Each structure stands twice: as structure tokens, then as C-alpha cells.
PDB file of C-alpha atoms in Angstrom:
ATOM      1  CA  UNK P 279     -83.143  11.229 -64.402  1.00 45.00           C
ATOM      2  CA  UNK P 280     -83.760  14.534 -64.180  1.00 54.00           C
ATOM      3  CA  UNK P 281     -87.052  15.333 -62.190  1.00 76.00           C
ATOM      4  CA  UNK P 282     -90.035  16.934 -64.504  1.00 69.00           C
ATOM      5  CA  UNK P 283     -91.521  19.941 -64.306  1.00 64.00           C
ATOM      6  CA  UNK P 284     -95.301  19.631 -64.135  1.00 61.00           C
ATOM      7  CA  UNK P 285     -97.518  20.602 -66.561  1.00 65.00           C
ATOM      8  CA  UNK P 286    -101.687  21.050 -65.657  1.00 68.00           C
ATOM      9  CA  UNK P 287    -103.837  18.539 -67.149  1.00 68.00           C
ATOM     10  CA  UNK P 288    -106.736  19.383 -69.682  1.00 75.00           C
ATOM     11  CA  UNK P 289    -109.544  19.831 -67.493  1.00 74.00           C
ATOM     12  CA  UNK P 290    -112.033  17.193 -69.365  1.00 77.00           C
ATOM     13  CA  UNK P 291    -109.159  14.602 -68.674  1.00 75.00           C
ATOM     14  CA  UNK P 292    -109.222  15.682 -65.110  1.00 77.00           C
ATOM     15  CA  UNK P 293    -113.015  15.682 -64.712  1.00 85.00           C
ATOM     16  CA  UNK P 294    -112.934  11.522 -66.734  1.00 85.00           C
ATOM     17  CA  UNK P 295    -110.441  10.876 -64.042  1.00 86.00           C
ATOM     18  CA  UNK P 296    -112.287  12.701 -61.357  1.00 88.00           C
ATOM     19  CA  UNK P 297    -115.515  10.322 -61.800  1.00 92.00           C
ATOM     20  CA  UNK P 298    -113.516   7.323 -62.688  1.00 90.00           C
ATOM     21  CA  UNK P 299    -112.056   7.236 -59.397  1.00 92.00           C
ATOM     22  CA  UNK P 300    -115.222   8.212 -57.600  1.00 90.00           C
ATOM     23  CA  UNK P 301    -117.224   5.294 -58.889  1.00 92.00           C
ATOM     24  CA  UNK P 302    -114.112   2.609 -58.267  1.00 92.00           C
ATOM     25  CA  UNK P 303    -113.859   4.018 -54.986  1.00 92.00           C
ATOM     26  CA  UNK P 304    -117.468   5.067 -53.830  1.00 88.00           C
ATOM     27  CA  UNK P 305    -119.350   2.701 -56.475  1.00 84.00           C
ATOM     28  CA  UNK P 306    -118.587  -1.090 -55.463  1.00 85.00           C
ATOM     29  CA  UNK P 307    -115.416  -2.101 -56.849  1.00 90.00           C
ATOM     30  CA  UNK P 308    -113.328  -0.731 -54.049  1.00 93.00           C
ATOM     31  CA  UNK P 309    -115.670  -1.887 -51.961  1.00 91.00           C
ATOM     32  CA  UNK P 310    -116.190  -5.664 -52.826  1.00 93.00           C
ATOM     33  CA  UNK P 311    -112.441  -5.987 -53.533  1.00 94.00           C
ATOM     34  CA  UNK P 312    -111.894  -5.112 -49.999  1.00 94.00           C
ATOM     35  CA  UNK P 313    -114.836  -7.515 -48.465  1.00 94.00           C
ATOM     36  CA  UNK P 314    -112.981 -10.025 -49.829  1.00 93.00           C
ATOM     37  CA  UNK P 315    -109.980  -9.369 -48.622  1.00 95.00           C
ATOM     38  CA  UNK P 316    -111.159  -9.198 -44.962  1.00 94.00           C
ATOM     39  CA  UNK P 317    -112.852 -12.555 -45.745  1.00 94.00           C
ATOM     40  CA  UNK P 318    -109.617 -14.609 -46.409  1.00 94.00           C
ATOM     41  CA  UNK P 319    -107.871 -12.141 -43.745  1.00 94.00           C
ATOM     42  CA  UNK P 320    -105.564 -10.529 -46.263  1.00 95.00           C
ATOM     43  CA  UNK P 321    -102.807  -7.379 -46.251  1.00 96.00           C
ATOM     44  CA  UNK P 322    -102.819  -5.356 -48.786  1.00 96.00           C
ATOM     45  CA  UNK P 323     -99.424  -2.972 -47.992  1.00 97.00           C
ATOM     46  CA  UNK P 324     -98.787   0.163 -49.949  1.00 97.00           C
ATOM     47  CA  UNK P 325     -95.839   1.748 -49.335  1.00 98.00           C
ATOM     48  CA  UNK P 326     -95.854   5.091 -50.621  1.00 98.00           C
ATOM     49  CA  UNK P 327     -92.588   7.015 -51.804  1.00 98.00           C
ATOM     50  CA  UNK P 328     -92.088  10.885 -51.302  1.00 98.00           C
ATOM     51  CA  UNK P 329     -88.954  12.627 -52.090  1.00 98.00           C
ATOM     52  CA  UNK P 330     -89.481  16.740 -50.956  1.00 98.00           C
ATOM     53  CA  UNK P 331     -91.809  18.936 -49.285  1.00 98.00           C
ATOM     54  CA  UNK P 332     -91.735  22.720 -50.269  1.00 98.00           C
ATOM     55  CA  UNK P 333     -93.208  24.811 -51.606  1.00 97.00           C
ATOM     56  CA  UNK P 334     -90.521  26.387 -53.407  1.00 96.00           C
ATOM     57  CA  UNK P 335     -89.695  23.675 -56.314  1.00 94.00           C
ATOM     58  CA  UNK P 336     -92.062  22.434 -59.070  1.00 91.00           C
ATOM     59  CA  UNK P 337     -91.492  18.547 -60.716  1.00 93.00           C
ATOM     60  CA  UNK P 338     -92.156  14.801 -59.810  1.00 92.00           C
ATOM     61  CA  UNK P 339     -90.352  14.906 -56.611  1.00 96.00           C
ATOM     62  CA  UNK P 340     -91.792  17.443 -54.804  1.00 97.00           C
ATOM     63  CA  UNK P 341     -95.505  17.429 -52.863  1.00 98.00           C
ATOM     64  CA  UNK P 342     -96.372  21.066 -51.327  1.00 98.00           C
ATOM     65  CA  UNK P 343     -96.883  21.289 -47.394  1.00 98.00           C
ATOM     66  CA  UNK P 344    -100.528  21.643 -48.130  1.00 98.00           C
ATOM     67  CA  UNK P 345    -101.113  18.763 -50.878  1.00 98.00           C
ATOM     68  CA  UNK P 346     -98.385  16.765 -48.051  1.00 98.00           C
ATOM     69  CA  UNK P 347    -101.053  18.295 -44.827  1.00 98.00           C
ATOM     70  CA  UNK P 348    -103.542  16.390 -47.535  1.00 98.00           C
ATOM     71  CA  UNK P 349    -102.016  13.354 -48.201  1.00 98.00           C
ATOM     72  CA  UNK P 350    -101.771  12.747 -43.954  1.00 98.00           C
ATOM     73  CA  UNK P 351    -105.314  13.947 -43.484  1.00 98.00           C
ATOM     74  CA  UNK P 352    -106.405  11.666 -45.358  1.00 98.00           C
ATOM     75  CA  UNK P 353    -104.234   8.561 -44.240  1.00 98.00           C
ATOM     76  CA  UNK P 354    -104.436   9.456 -39.979  1.00 98.00           C
ATOM     77  CA  UNK P 355    -108.774   9.153 -40.913  1.00 97.00           C
ATOM     78  CA  UNK P 356    -108.476   6.185 -43.229  1.00 96.00           C
ATOM     79  CA  UNK P 357    -105.743   3.512 -43.202  1.00 97.00           C
ATOM     80  CA  UNK P 358    -104.212   1.968 -40.669  1.00 97.00           C
ATOM     81  CA  UNK P 359    -100.140   3.794 -41.155  1.00 98.00           C
ATOM     82  CA  UNK P 360     -97.002   1.560 -40.044  1.00 97.00           C
ATOM     83  CA  UNK P 361     -93.216   2.414 -40.076  1.00 96.00           C
ATOM     84  CA  UNK P 362     -91.657   0.288 -43.249  1.00 98.00           C
ATOM     85  CA  UNK P 363     -90.079  -2.113 -40.307  1.00 96.00           C
ATOM     86  CA  UNK P 364     -92.638  -2.405 -38.165  1.00 96.00           C
ATOM     87  CA  UNK P 365     -94.330  -3.846 -41.030  1.00 97.00           C
ATOM     88  CA  UNK P 366     -92.833  -6.067 -42.890  1.00 97.00           C
ATOM     89  CA  UNK P 367     -92.203  -7.941 -40.088  1.00 96.00           C
ATOM     90  CA  UNK P 368     -96.158  -8.314 -38.824  1.00 95.00           C
ATOM     91  CA  UNK P 369     -96.722  -9.059 -42.277  1.00 95.00           C
ATOM     92  CA  UNK P 370     -93.931 -11.902 -42.247  1.00 94.00           C
ATOM     93  CA  UNK P 371     -95.308 -13.007 -39.473  1.00 93.00           C
ATOM     94  CA  UNK P 372     -98.081 -13.525 -40.744  1.00 92.00           C
ATOM     95  CA  UNK P 373    -100.450 -10.887 -39.152  1.00 94.00           C
ATOM     96  CA  UNK P 374    -103.670  -9.477 -40.578  1.00 95.00           C
ATOM     97  CA  UNK P 375    -103.484  -5.841 -40.598  1.00 95.00           C
ATOM     98  CA  UNK P 376    -106.975  -4.750 -42.479  1.00 94.00           C
ATOM     99  CA  UNK P 377    -106.726  -4.631 -46.481  1.00 96.00           C
ATOM    100  CA  UNK P 378    -105.015  -1.471 -46.580  1.00 96.00           C
ATOM    101  CA  UNK P 379    -101.752  -0.942 -45.113  1.00 97.00           C
ATOM    102  CA  UNK P 380     -99.806   2.182 -45.974  1.00 98.00           C
ATOM    103  CA  UNK P 381     -96.392   2.711 -44.915  1.00 98.00           C
ATOM    104  CA  UNK P 382     -94.465   5.901 -45.236  1.00 98.00           C
ATOM    105  CA  UNK P 383     -91.284   6.798 -47.032  1.00 98.00           C
ATOM    106  CA  UNK P 384     -88.896   9.102 -48.876  1.00 98.00           C
ATOM    107  CA  UNK P 385     -85.829   9.490 -50.056  1.00 98.00           C
ATOM    108  CA  UNK P 386     -82.416  11.003 -50.966  1.00 98.00           C
ATOM    109  CA  UNK P 387     -82.066  13.225 -47.823  1.00 98.00           C
ATOM    110  CA  UNK P 388     -83.376  16.355 -48.460  1.00 98.00           C
ATOM    111  CA  UNK P 389     -83.741  19.386 -45.324  1.00 98.00           C
ATOM    112  CA  UNK P 390     -87.395  19.605 -45.526  1.00 98.00           C
ATOM    113  CA  UNK P 391     -88.216  15.956 -44.824  1.00 98.00           C
ATOM    114  CA  UNK P 392     -86.415  17.325 -41.077  1.00 98.00           C
ATOM    115  CA  UNK P 393     -88.156  20.959 -41.142  1.00 98.00           C
ATOM    116  CA  UNK P 394     -91.851  21.033 -43.228  1.00 98.00           C
ATOM    117  CA  UNK P 395     -92.518  16.703 -43.481  1.00 98.00           C
ATOM    118  CA  UNK P 396     -91.350  15.779 -40.032  1.00 98.00           C
ATOM    119  CA  UNK P 397     -93.963  17.598 -38.124  1.00 98.00           C
ATOM    120  CA  UNK P 398     -96.456  17.295 -39.913  1.00 98.00           C
ATOM    121  CA  UNK P 399     -95.840  13.441 -40.186  1.00 98.00           C
ATOM    122  CA  UNK P 400     -96.264  14.399 -35.917  1.00 98.00           C
ATOM    123  CA  UNK P 401     -99.096  16.920 -36.064  1.00 98.00           C
ATOM    124  CA  UNK P 402    -100.956  13.160 -36.962  1.00 98.00           C
ATOM    125  CA  UNK P 403     -99.211  10.845 -35.182  1.00 98.00           C
ATOM    126  CA  UNK P 404     -97.776   8.913 -38.341  1.00 98.00           C
ATOM    127  CA  UNK P 405     -94.225   7.188 -38.513  1.00 98.00           C
ATOM    128  CA  UNK P 406     -92.364   7.289 -41.512  1.00 98.00           C
ATOM    129  CA  UNK P 407     -89.153   5.730 -42.686  1.00 98.00           C
ATOM    130  CA  UNK P 408     -86.536   7.825 -44.276  1.00 98.00           C
ATOM    131  CA  UNK P 409     -83.805   6.456 -46.641  1.00 98.00           C
ATOM    132  CA  UNK P 410     -80.943   8.959 -46.476  1.00 98.00           C
ATOM    133  CA  UNK P 411     -77.434   9.002 -48.953  1.00 98.00           C
ATOM    134  CA  UNK P 412     -75.516   9.227 -46.153  1.00 98.00           C
ATOM    135  CA  UNK P 413     -72.221  10.386 -47.822  1.00 98.00           C
ATOM    136  CA  UNK P 414     -73.999  13.440 -49.108  1.00 98.00           C
ATOM    137  CA  UNK P 415     -75.283  14.508 -45.802  1.00 98.00           C
ATOM    138  CA  UNK P 416     -73.960  16.883 -43.772  1.00 98.00           C
ATOM    139  CA  UNK P 417     -72.878  18.299 -47.081  1.00 98.00           C
ATOM    140  CA  UNK P 418     -73.323  21.325 -49.605  1.00 97.00           C
ATOM    141  CA  UNK P 419     -72.711  18.542 -52.396  1.00 97.00           C
ATOM    142  CA  UNK P 420     -75.758  18.815 -54.777  1.00 96.00           C
ATOM    143  CA  UNK P 421     -77.344  15.064 -55.901  1.00 97.00           C
ATOM    144  CA  UNK P 422     -77.026  14.555 -59.183  1.00 95.00           C
ATOM    145  CA  UNK P 423     -80.549  14.822 -60.848  1.00 94.00           C
ATOM    146  CA  UNK P 424     -80.916  18.429 -59.388  1.00 96.00           C
ATOM    147  CA  UNK P 425     -77.825  19.531 -61.469  1.00 93.00           C
ATOM    148  CA  UNK P 426     -80.521  21.862 -63.553  1.00 91.00           C
ATOM    149  CA  UNK P 427     -82.402  22.148 -61.083  1.00 93.00           C
ATOM    150  CA  UNK P 428     -83.256  26.665 -60.450  1.00 94.00           C
ATOM    151  CA  UNK P 429     -83.116  26.167 -56.798  1.00 95.00           C
ATOM    152  CA  UNK P 430     -80.854  25.067 -54.385  1.00 95.00           C
ATOM    153  CA  UNK P 431     -82.413  22.166 -52.027  1.00 97.00           C
ATOM    154  CA  UNK P 432     -80.969  22.069 -48.494  1.00 98.00           C
ATOM    155  CA  UNK P 433     -79.691  18.441 -47.632  1.00 98.00           C
ATOM    156  CA  UNK P 434     -79.940  17.404 -43.986  1.00 98.00           C
ATOM    157  CA  UNK P 435     -77.594  17.933 -41.563  1.00 98.00           C
ATOM    158  CA  UNK P 436     -76.674  14.936 -39.331  1.00 98.00           C
ATOM    159  CA  UNK P 437     -78.222  17.048 -36.274  1.00 98.00           C
ATOM    160  CA  UNK P 438     -81.780  16.782 -37.425  1.00 98.00           C
ATOM    161  CA  UNK P 439     -81.421  13.150 -38.530  1.00 98.00           C
ATOM    162  CA  UNK P 440     -80.664  12.539 -35.074  1.00 98.00           C
ATOM    163  CA  UNK P 441     -83.780  14.525 -34.174  1.00 98.00           C
ATOM    164  CA  UNK P 442     -85.515  12.375 -36.633  1.00 98.00           C
ATOM    165  CA  UNK P 443     -84.330   9.350 -35.245  1.00 98.00           C
ATOM    166  CA  UNK P 444     -84.808  10.256 -31.591  1.00 98.00           C
ATOM    167  CA  UNK P 445     -88.702  11.263 -31.985  1.00 97.00           C
ATOM    168  CA  UNK P 446     -89.194   7.598 -33.701  1.00 97.00           C
ATOM    169  CA  UNK P 447     -88.393   7.837 -37.327  1.00 98.00           C
ATOM    170  CA  UNK P 448     -86.728   5.092 -39.111  1.00 98.00           C
ATOM    171  CA  UNK P 449     -83.734   6.298 -40.581  1.00 98.00           C
ATOM    172  CA  UNK P 450     -82.600   4.100 -43.391  1.00 98.00           C
ATOM    173  CA  UNK P 451     -79.640   3.943 -46.043  1.00 98.00           C
ATOM    174  CA  UNK P 452     -79.884   5.320 -49.527  1.00 98.00           C
ATOM    175  CA  UNK P 453     -76.398   4.389 -50.205  1.00 98.00           C
ATOM    176  CA  UNK P 454     -73.460   6.600 -50.136  1.00 98.00           C
ATOM    177  CA  UNK P 455     -73.443   8.356 -52.977  1.00 97.00           C
ATOM    178  CA  UNK P 456     -76.405   7.843 -54.501  1.00 97.00           C
ATOM    179  CA  UNK P 457     -74.943   6.078 -57.393  1.00 96.00           C
ATOM    180  CA  UNK P 458     -76.753   3.471 -59.369  1.00 96.00           C
ATOM    181  CA  UNK P 459     -75.516   0.216 -58.127  1.00 97.00           C
ATOM    182  CA  UNK P 460     -75.845  -1.809 -61.405  1.00 95.00           C
ATOM    183  CA  UNK P 461     -73.736   0.006 -63.282  1.00 95.00           C
ATOM    184  CA  UNK P 462     -70.337   0.846 -61.431  1.00 95.00           C
ATOM    185  CA  UNK P 463     -68.012  -2.167 -60.394  1.00 96.00           C
ATOM    186  CA  UNK P 464     -69.584  -4.709 -58.122  1.00 95.00           C
ATOM    187  CA  UNK P 465     -66.590  -3.609 -55.237  1.00 97.00           C
ATOM    188  CA  UNK P 466     -67.376   0.012 -55.646  1.00 97.00           C
ATOM    189  CA  UNK P 467     -71.658  -1.109 -55.139  1.00 97.00           C
ATOM    190  CA  UNK P 468     -70.286  -3.308 -51.763  1.00 98.00           C
ATOM    191  CA  UNK P 469     -68.396   0.198 -50.758  1.00 98.00           C
ATOM    192  CA  UNK P 470     -71.253   1.829 -51.368  1.00 98.00           C
ATOM    193  CA  UNK P 471     -73.716  -0.625 -49.458  1.00 98.00           C
ATOM    194  CA  UNK P 472     -71.023  -1.360 -46.505  1.00 98.00           C
ATOM    195  CA  UNK P 473     -69.789   2.582 -45.836  1.00 98.00           C
ATOM    196  CA  UNK P 474     -73.105   3.482 -45.935  1.00 98.00           C
ATOM    197  CA  UNK P 475     -74.488   1.230 -43.147  1.00 98.00           C
ATOM    198  CA  UNK P 476     -71.039   2.222 -40.916  1.00 98.00           C
ATOM    199  CA  UNK P 477     -71.473   5.897 -41.041  1.00 98.00           C
ATOM    200  CA  UNK P 478     -74.744   5.751 -40.127  1.00 98.00           C
ATOM    201  CA  UNK P 479     -73.777   3.495 -37.499  1.00 98.00           C
ATOM    202  CA  UNK P 480     -71.104   6.163 -36.287  1.00 98.00           C
ATOM    203  CA  UNK P 481     -73.380   9.316 -36.634  1.00 98.00           C
ATOM    204  CA  UNK P 482     -76.540   7.584 -34.714  1.00 98.00           C
ATOM    205  CA  UNK P 483     -75.302   4.843 -32.487  1.00 97.00           C
ATOM    206  CA  UNK P 484     -77.276   2.583 -34.207  1.00 96.00           C
ATOM    207  CA  UNK P 485     -76.888   0.638 -37.700  1.00 97.00           C
ATOM    208  CA  UNK P 486     -79.701   0.845 -39.458  1.00 98.00           C
ATOM    209  CA  UNK P 487     -82.288  -2.407 -40.584  1.00 96.00           C
ATOM    210  CA  UNK P 488     -83.400  -0.944 -43.690  1.00 98.00           C
ATOM    211  CA  UNK P 489     -82.150  -0.009 -47.516  1.00 98.00           C
ATOM    212  CA  UNK P 490     -84.019   1.760 -50.605  1.00 98.00           C
ATOM    213  CA  UNK P 491     -81.746   1.574 -54.082  1.00 97.00           C
ATOM    214  CA  UNK P 492     -80.672   4.493 -55.284  1.00 95.00           C
ATOM    215  CA  UNK P 493     -82.929   4.691 -58.697  1.00 91.00           C
ATOM    216  CA  UNK P 494     -84.794   1.218 -57.548  1.00 91.00           C
ATOM    217  CA  UNK P 495     -86.036   0.755 -60.984  1.00 92.00           C
ATOM    218  CA  UNK P 496     -85.973  -2.777 -62.362  1.00 91.00           C
ATOM    219  CA  UNK P 497     -83.307  -2.912 -64.443  1.00 92.00           C
ATOM    220  CA  UNK P 498     -81.102  -1.635 -61.450  1.00 94.00           C
ATOM    221  CA  UNK P 499     -81.496  -4.480 -58.779  1.00 95.00           C
ATOM    222  CA  UNK P 500     -79.864  -7.716 -58.898  1.00 95.00           C
ATOM    223  CA  UNK P 501     -79.672 -10.577 -57.837  1.00 95.00           C
ATOM    224  CA  UNK P 502     -75.827 -10.373 -56.635  1.00 96.00           C
ATOM    225  CA  UNK P 503     -76.045  -6.755 -54.723  1.00 97.00           C
ATOM    226  CA  UNK P 504     -79.579  -8.196 -52.898  1.00 97.00           C
ATOM    227  CA  UNK P 505     -77.353 -10.628 -51.496  1.00 97.00           C
ATOM    228  CA  UNK P 506     -74.405  -8.329 -51.072  1.00 98.00           C
ATOM    229  CA  UNK P 507     -76.537  -5.717 -49.178  1.00 98.00           C
ATOM    230  CA  UNK P 508     -78.242  -8.679 -47.029  1.00 97.00           C
ATOM    231  CA  UNK P 509     -74.572  -9.723 -46.435  1.00 98.00           C
ATOM    232  CA  UNK P 510     -74.121  -6.166 -45.235  1.00 98.00           C
ATOM    233  CA  UNK P 511     -76.532  -6.613 -42.421  1.00 98.00           C
ATOM    234  CA  UNK P 512     -79.775  -5.464 -43.506  1.00 98.00           C
ATOM    235  CA  UNK P 513     -83.629  -7.131 -42.737  1.00 97.00           C
ATOM    236  CA  UNK P 514     -85.236  -4.895 -45.583  1.00 98.00           C
ATOM    237  CA  UNK P 515     -84.483  -3.809 -48.806  1.00 98.00           C
ATOM    238  CA  UNK P 516     -86.800  -1.228 -51.111  1.00 98.00           C
ATOM    239  CA  UNK P 517     -87.413  -1.285 -54.591  1.00 97.00           C
ATOM    240  CA  UNK P 518     -88.851   2.356 -56.121  1.00 95.00           C
ATOM    241  CA  UNK P 519     -90.563   0.744 -59.745  1.00 93.00           C
ATOM    242  CA  UNK P 520     -94.053   0.660 -58.232  1.00 92.00           C
ATOM    243  CA  UNK P 521     -96.481  -2.078 -57.450  1.00 92.00           C
ATOM    244  CA  UNK P 522     -98.229  -3.268 -53.238  1.00 94.00           C
ATOM    245  CA  UNK P 523     -97.133  -5.602 -51.260  1.00 96.00           C
ATOM    246  CA  UNK P 524    -100.402  -8.079 -51.593  1.00 91.00           C
ATOM    247  CA  UNK P 525    -101.214 -11.077 -49.439  1.00 83.00           C
ATOM    248  CA  UNK P 526     -97.553 -10.861 -48.623  1.00 84.00           C
ATOM    249  CA  UNK P 527     -94.523  -8.983 -48.083  1.00 92.00           C
ATOM    250  CA  UNK P 528     -90.549  -9.528 -49.788  1.00 95.00           C
ATOM    251  CA  UNK P 529     -88.255  -8.389 -47.434  1.00 97.00           C
ATOM    252  CA  UNK P 530     -85.605  -8.149 -49.825  1.00 96.00           C
ATOM    253  CA  UNK P 531     -87.954  -6.315 -52.628  1.00 96.00           C
ATOM    254  CA  UNK P 532     -90.400  -4.150 -50.848  1.00 97.00           C
ATOM    255  CA  UNK P 533     -92.091  -3.086 -53.913  1.00 97.00           C
ATOM    256  CA  UNK P 534     -93.102   1.117 -53.193  1.00 97.00           C
ATOM    257  CA  UNK P 535     -95.012   3.796 -54.945  1.00 96.00           C
ATOM    258  CA  UNK P 536     -94.249   7.126 -55.981  1.00 95.00           C
ATOM    259  CA  UNK P 537     -96.526  10.388 -54.906  1.00 95.00           C
ATOM    260  CA  UNK P 538     -96.275  14.411 -54.933  1.00 95.00           C
ATOM    261  CA  UNK P 539     -97.841  17.229 -55.799  1.00 95.00           C
ATOM    262  CA  UNK P 540     -99.802  15.980 -58.696  1.00 92.00           C
ATOM    263  CA  UNK P 541    -101.950  13.431 -56.836  1.00 95.00           C
ATOM    264  CA  UNK P 542    -105.310  15.796 -55.267  1.00 95.00           C
ATOM    265  CA  UNK P 543    -106.877  13.588 -52.544  1.00 96.00           C
ATOM    266  CA  UNK P 544    -109.024  11.802 -54.728  1.00 96.00           C
ATOM    267  CA  UNK P 545    -106.457  10.480 -57.039  1.00 94.00           C
ATOM    268  CA  UNK P 546    -104.339  10.284 -53.583  1.00 96.00           C
ATOM    269  CA  UNK P 547    -106.379   7.131 -52.752  1.00 96.00           C
ATOM    270  CA  UNK P 548    -106.788   6.085 -56.100  1.00 95.00           C
ATOM    271  CA  UNK P 549    -103.679   5.313 -56.154  1.00 95.00           C
ATOM    272  CA  UNK P 550    -103.939   3.969 -52.319  1.00 96.00           C
ATOM    273  CA  UNK P 551    -106.300   1.418 -53.693  1.00 95.00           C
ATOM    274  CA  UNK P 552    -105.314   0.449 -56.329  1.00 92.00           C
ATOM    275  CA  UNK P 553    -107.474   2.079 -59.408  1.00 92.00           C
ATOM    276  CA  UNK P 554    -105.448   4.854 -60.346  1.00 89.00           C
ATOM    277  CA  UNK P 555    -105.644   5.082 -63.839  1.00 78.00           C
ATOM    278  CA  UNK P 556    -101.794   4.159 -64.341  1.00 70.00           C
ATOM    279  CA  UNK P 557    -101.229   1.780 -62.411  1.00 65.00           C
ATOM    280  CA  UNK P 558    -104.808   0.171 -64.147  1.00 62.00           C
ATOM    281  CA  UNK P 559    -102.678   0.670 -67.563  1.00 60.00           C
ATOM    282  CA  UNK P 560     -99.595  -0.887 -66.442  1.00 59.00           C
ATOM    283  CA  UNK P 561    -101.519  -4.212 -65.337  1.00 54.00           C
ATOM    284  CA  UNK P 562    -103.449  -4.773 -68.593  1.00 54.00           C
ATOM    285  CA  UNK P 563     -99.788  -3.433 -70.177  1.00 50.00           C
ATOM    286  CA  UNK P 564     -98.554  -6.829 -68.439  1.00 48.00           C
ATOM    287  CA  UNK P 565    -100.887  -8.757 -69.738  1.00 48.00           C
ATOM    288  CA  UNK P 566    -100.249  -8.333 -73.240  1.00 54.00           C
ATOM    289  CA  UNK P 567     -96.104  -8.163 -72.726  1.00 50.00           C
ATOM    290  CA  UNK P 568     -93.743 -10.340 -70.915  1.00 49.00           C
ATOM    291  CA  UNK P 569     -94.002 -10.107 -67.650  1.00 46.00           C
ATOM    292  CA  UNK P 570     -91.485  -8.035 -66.049  1.00 47.00           C
ATOM    293  CA  UNK P 571     -89.326  -9.695 -63.779  1.00 49.00           C
ATOM    294  CA  UNK P 572     -88.276  -7.338 -60.977  1.00 51.00           C
ATOM    295  CA  UNK P 573     -84.622  -9.025 -60.280  1.00 56.00           C
ATOM    296  CA  UNK P 574     -81.724  -9.402 -63.235  1.00 55.00           C
ATOM    297  CA  UNK P 575     -78.726 -11.331 -63.225  1.00 47.00           C
ATOM    298  CA  UNK P 576     -76.595  -9.025 -64.748  1.00 46.00           C
ATOM    299  CA  UNK P 577     -76.080  -4.816 -65.379  1.00 39.00           C
ATOM    300  CA  UNK P 578     -79.031  -3.366 -67.432  1.00 38.00           C
ATOM    301  CA  UNK P 579     -80.551  -0.082 -69.271  1.00 35.00           C
ATOM    302  CA  UNK P 580     -81.368   2.808 -66.862  1.00 35.00           C
ATOM    303  CA  UNK P 581     -84.128   3.593 -64.778  1.00 37.00           C
ATOM    304  CA  UNK P 582     -87.276   5.880 -65.333  1.00 41.00           C
ATOM    305  CA  UNK P 583     -87.423   9.367 -64.574  1.00 40.00           C
ATOM    306  CA  UNK P 584     -88.231  10.290 -61.508  1.00 50.00           C
ATOM    307  CA  UNK P 585     -86.975   7.533 -60.021  1.00 60.00           C
ATOM    308  CA  UNK P 586     -84.181   8.031 -57.226  1.00 70.00           C
TER     309      UNK P 586
END
């Protein structure tokens, strides 16, 4: 699950994709779909998943500072944006929030979230939720998925996390040590969940309400783990295997889609509007294959590369 280096797309492929996205976004399909959503007062909630924002690394977990600014400019101009817990509460209460609501989240807990991403978010007046790996914060320990990277990525300090919270950003748990909870003994998984909430509550003064699964693939989430997370006191649980929360939201399985440097503003909008080619391909394949169960009962296979 090491981060993959980005490779430039062939020019022809890039041009074809841009033409397709432009046609979908401005030629009718998205307009018709959104009109239907407005008519029936249904909200699609797209929860975005970022990891790092910096101008140093180049992989599928990194978004450059300029690209992140472009993304936030698109959101500010075109979409309502709420914090995660606020959005989940509003949707569960049946509130209509427009055809396309967006939530911004970050996983892991890199220092650039505070130094680079947060000032940009504040500039555009946008909320976000930062899921931090509690046991690694304030330390120099590397995430396992960064072991082969030539770059050293600093983790958030507790002072930086408190600064994020003081500025109104939501802080959630990403576990204690970024272990795959479905692959460790149940008692160890429970400890990861409970200890992370206790430590965050101790350091911030208020225990977190939300939890994001490390890895977060459909094979990394079990009904038993969800019960343990709820029992620990978390109200909202986020996955990371894609999908949009359409019409309703399951607080124990908030779907999120990953975005990074690879998404220029047009592709970014296509991702939010549900017409990105990769998303469409997954839907088509799902029609011909056995539907994937989002929550499983036992231990499972490895997550897709790039999910953390």
C-alpha cells in the first residue's frame, strides 16, 4: 500500500477525458441529474479525502499547494461545504442541502495539514475534518506507507492539532498507530480505538466524535469493529473505498473519495458530480459482477494501494 508515484497521462487520453468531462458538466447530463435532485429535494454528499499538501513529494497521497488552492476555489464558487459531523447530523435530520454538498477530510496527521492546508482553507472560509493517528502525533515516527519514500514527512505536533481545533476545524481519530484493525486481534483493535479517543480527549480537552478507519477498504471494515467504535463513543465512522452518500448517509459508514494532484479543476468537478471516468467504470463493472459488500463479517484481503 505504498504511495504510487504519479505518471503523466498521454496527451490524447487527457484530451479525450477533458472533452468527456466538459460534455457531461456543461452539455446536459449533470444539469438534468441535479434538476431531478432539486425537484425531489435530495442531496448528494461527496466527502473528499486528502492526505498531504506540499510541493515536495509527487505521489497519489500528495496534492501540491497550487492544486489544493484550485480545488478550494472550485468548492468556494460552486458548492456548499460543511464539516463532517455537521453534514451527517443535517442529512440524518432530513435537511435538504442542495443537490451537491461537499465535505473535506484529511487522513493520517501530517504537519503540512497545519502549515499549508489550513491557511488555504481559512482563506476560502471552508471547514474540514482532520483524522489524526493519535499515537504518532508529536513524534518523529514514520507511517509504514512512507517507509520507502525518499522524503521525510513531519507529523503534526499536539500544539498544531490544538491550533487546528481552536480555529474551528474538527479533529477526529484515525486510530492509535495506523494498524489495519481487521488484521489484528480483536482486543488489540479495541485498544487502538479506545486509546486513541482517550488520548485525543486528554490532549484537546474534548473527545472526538468521528473516526476514520486506517486503510478503510471494504475488506478492512467489519460489523464487529463498527460496534466497537460505536461503543467507544464515536458518532460518525468514515470509510475510504469510494462512493458518494446519495439521498441519505449512514453515520457508521460515511463514504469518501480520494483526491490528489492528479485532479485538475475540471476532473475535480467531474469527481464531485459523479462523472469521473474511474467512478463510471466501477459502476458499470458492478452491474456485471457480484455487488461488493461494504461491511464484512470476518478477516479479509488487502486494501487497494493508496488508501490510508
